[in-house]
Coordinates of N, CA and C in Angstrom, one line a residue:
D13 N 237.1 94.0 80.1 CA 236.4 93.3 79.1 C 237.5 93.7 78.2
D14 N 237.6 92.7 77.3 CA 238.8 92.2 76.5 C 237.7 92.9 75.4
R15 N 236.2 93.0 74.9 CA 235.6 93.6 73.7 C 236.4 95.2 73.4
H16 N 236.2 95.8 74.5 CA 236.2 97.4 75.1 C 237.8 97.6 75.0
R17 N 238.6 96.5 75.0 CA 240.2 97.5 74.9 C 240.4 98.5 73.6
G18 N 241.0 99.3 74.2 CA 240.9 100.9 72.6 C 240.1 101.8 72.8
E19 N 238.7 100.9 73.4 CA 237.3 102.1 73.0 C 237.5 102.8 73.9
I20 N 236.8 103.9 73.9 CA 235.9 104.9 75.0 C 234.8 104.6 75.1
E21 N 234.4 104.1 76.4 CA 233.2 104.0 77.0 C 232.3 105.2 77.0
I22 N 231.0 105.6 76.5 CA 230.5 106.6 76.7 C 229.3 106.4 77.4
R23 N 229.2 106.8 78.1 CA 227.7 106.1 78.9 C 226.5 107.5 79.1
L24 N 225.0 107.4 79.5 CA 224.7 108.2 79.6 C 224.8 109.4 81.2
V25 N 225.1 108.1 82.0 CA 225.2 109.3 83.2 C 226.5 109.8 83.5
D26 N 227.3 109.7 82.1 CA 228.4 111.2 81.9 C 228.4 112.0 81.4
Y27 N 227.0 112.3 81.0 CA 226.5 113.1 80.5 C 224.6 114.0 81.6
D28 N 225.0 113.4 82.2 CA 223.5 113.5 83.3 C 222.6 113.2 82.2
V29 N 222.3 112.2 81.6 CA 221.1 111.9 80.7 C 220.7 110.5 81.4
T30 N 218.9 110.8 81.7 CA 218.8 109.5 82.3 C 218.4 108.1 81.2
R31 N 217.9 107.5 81.6 CA 217.3 106.1 80.6 C 216.0 107.0 80.2
N32 N 215.3 107.4 80.5 CA 214.2 107.8 80.2 C 214.0 109.1 79.4
Q33 N 215.1 109.9 79.6 CA 215.4 111.4 78.5 C 216.1 110.5 77.3
S34 N 216.6 109.8 77.2 CA 217.6 108.9 76.3 C 216.3 108.0 75.5
A35 N 215.7 107.6 75.5 CA 214.3 106.7 75.4 C 213.8 107.7 74.3
E36 N 213.1 109.0 75.1 CA 212.2 109.6 74.7 C 213.1 110.3 73.5
W37 N 214.3 110.8 73.4 CA 214.6 111.1 72.8 C 215.3 110.3 70.9
Q38 N 215.0 109.4 71.7 CA 215.1 108.5 70.5 C 214.0 108.2 70.1
R39 N 212.7 108.2 70.5 CA 211.5 108.1 70.2 C 211.2 109.6 69.1
L40 N 211.8 110.9 69.4 CA 211.6 111.9 69.3 C 211.7 112.1 67.3
A41 N 213.5 111.2 67.1 CA 214.3 111.0 66.6 C 213.9 109.9 65.1
A42 N 212.8 108.8 65.9 CA 212.7 108.3 64.8 C 211.2 109.0 64.5
M43 N 210.8 110.4 64.9 CA 209.8 110.3 64.0 C 209.5 111.1 62.5
P44 N 209.0 110.8 61.7 CA 209.1 111.3 60.8 C 209.0 112.8 60.2
R45 N 210.0 113.3 59.8 CA 210.5 115.0 59.6 C 208.9 115.8 59.8
P46 N 208.1 115.4 58.5 CA 207.0 116.5 58.2 C 205.6 116.2 59.3
D47 N 206.0 115.1 60.5 CA 205.3 114.8 61.2 C 205.1 116.3 62.6
F48 N 207.2 116.2 62.8 CA 207.6 116.7 64.1 C 207.6 118.2 63.8
E49 N 207.9 118.6 62.1 CA 207.4 120.1 61.8 C 206.2 120.3 61.9
R50 N 205.6 119.6 61.9 CA 203.5 120.0 61.3 C 203.4 120.3 63.4
H51 N 203.6 119.3 63.7 CA 203.4 119.6 65.0 C 204.1 121.2 66.1
L52 N 205.8 120.9 65.5 CA 205.9 122.1 65.7 C 205.8 123.6 65.4
T53 N 204.8 123.3 64.5 CA 204.9 124.7 63.7 C 203.2 125.0 64.3
E54 N 201.9 123.8 64.4 CA 200.8 124.7 65.1 C 200.9 124.8 66.5
T55 N 201.7 123.7 67.1 CA 202.1 124.7 68.4 C 202.7 126.2 69.1
K56 N 203.3 126.3 67.9 CA 204.3 127.5 68.0 C 202.9 128.5 67.5
A57 N 202.2 128.2 66.5 CA 201.3 129.5 66.0 C 199.8 129.6 66.9
A58 N 199.8 128.1 68.0 CA 199.2 128.3 69.0 C 199.1 129.4 70.5
G59 N 200.9 129.8 69.7 CA 201.5 130.3 71.2 C 201.5 129.2 72.8
K60 N 201.8 128.3 72.4 CA 201.9 127.2 73.3 C 203.3 126.9 73.2
E61 N 203.8 126.3 74.9 CA 204.9 125.7 74.5 C 205.2 124.7 73.7
V62 N 206.4 124.1 73.4 CA 207.1 123.4 72.3 C 207.0 122.5 73.7
T63 N 206.8 121.0 73.9 CA 207.9 120.3 75.0 C 207.7 118.6 74.1
T64 N 208.5 118.0 74.6 CA 209.4 116.5 74.0 C 207.4 115.8 74.2
A65 N 207.1 115.5 75.6 CA 205.9 115.3 76.2 C 204.8 115.4 75.1
G66 N 204.5 116.5 74.8 CA 204.0 117.4 73.7 C 203.9 116.7 72.5
M67 N 205.1 117.0 71.8 CA 205.2 116.2 70.8 C 205.0 114.7 70.8
L68 N 205.5 113.8 71.7 CA 205.2 112.7 71.6 C 203.7 112.3 71.4
R69 N 203.2 112.8 72.3 CA 201.8 113.2 72.3 C 200.7 112.7 71.3
A70 N 201.6 113.8 70.3 CA 200.5 114.3 69.1 C 201.0 113.7 68.2
Y71 N 202.6 112.9 67.9 CA 202.3 111.9 67.2 C 201.7 110.3 67.4
R72 N 201.7 110.5 68.9 CA 201.0 108.9 69.2 C 199.5 109.2 68.6
E73 N 199.2 110.3 68.3 CA 197.8 110.6 68.0 C 197.1 110.2 66.9
R74 N 198.0 110.8 66.1 CA 198.1 110.7 65.1 C 198.7 109.5 64.2
S75 N 199.5 108.6 65.1 CA 200.0 107.3 64.4 C 198.7 106.5 64.6
A76 N 197.7 107.0 65.7 CA 197.2 105.3 66.1 C 195.9 105.2 65.4
P77 N 195.9 103.9 65.1 CA 195.1 103.4 64.2 C 194.1 103.9 64.7
K78 N 193.2 104.8 63.2 CA 191.5 105.2 63.7 C 190.4 104.3 64.0
T79 N 190.0 104.1 64.5 CA 188.5 103.1 64.6 C 187.4 103.9 64.9
E80 N 186.8 103.2 64.1 CA 185.1 103.8 64.5 C 184.6 103.4 65.7
V81 N 183.7 104.0 66.0 CA 182.7 103.6 67.5 C 180.9 103.4 66.7
T82 N 180.6 102.2 66.8 CA 179.4 102.4 66.1 C 178.4 101.7 67.4
E83 N 177.1 102.6 67.6 CA 176.5 102.8 68.1 C 175.5 101.5 68.2
V84 N 175.3 100.3 69.1 CA 174.5 99.3 69.0 C 173.4 99.7 70.0
A85 N 172.0 99.1 68.7 CA 171.1 99.5 69.8 C 170.0 98.3 70.4

């Protein structure tokens, strides 16, 4: 392929990284630093394990639009 001539092509598979891992890490990288730091601090203070899934879940929950539920009689 002419467009890659002279360039080194690096692929996820070269580093044993899955597409899902790459996507998760990109979402983590897109998190605002204060949100990342807050979750990290709160999770560690609670004596819990910090995980990618937990970090992304906490961010989604904090970022979700707040909706009020009103009861209709």
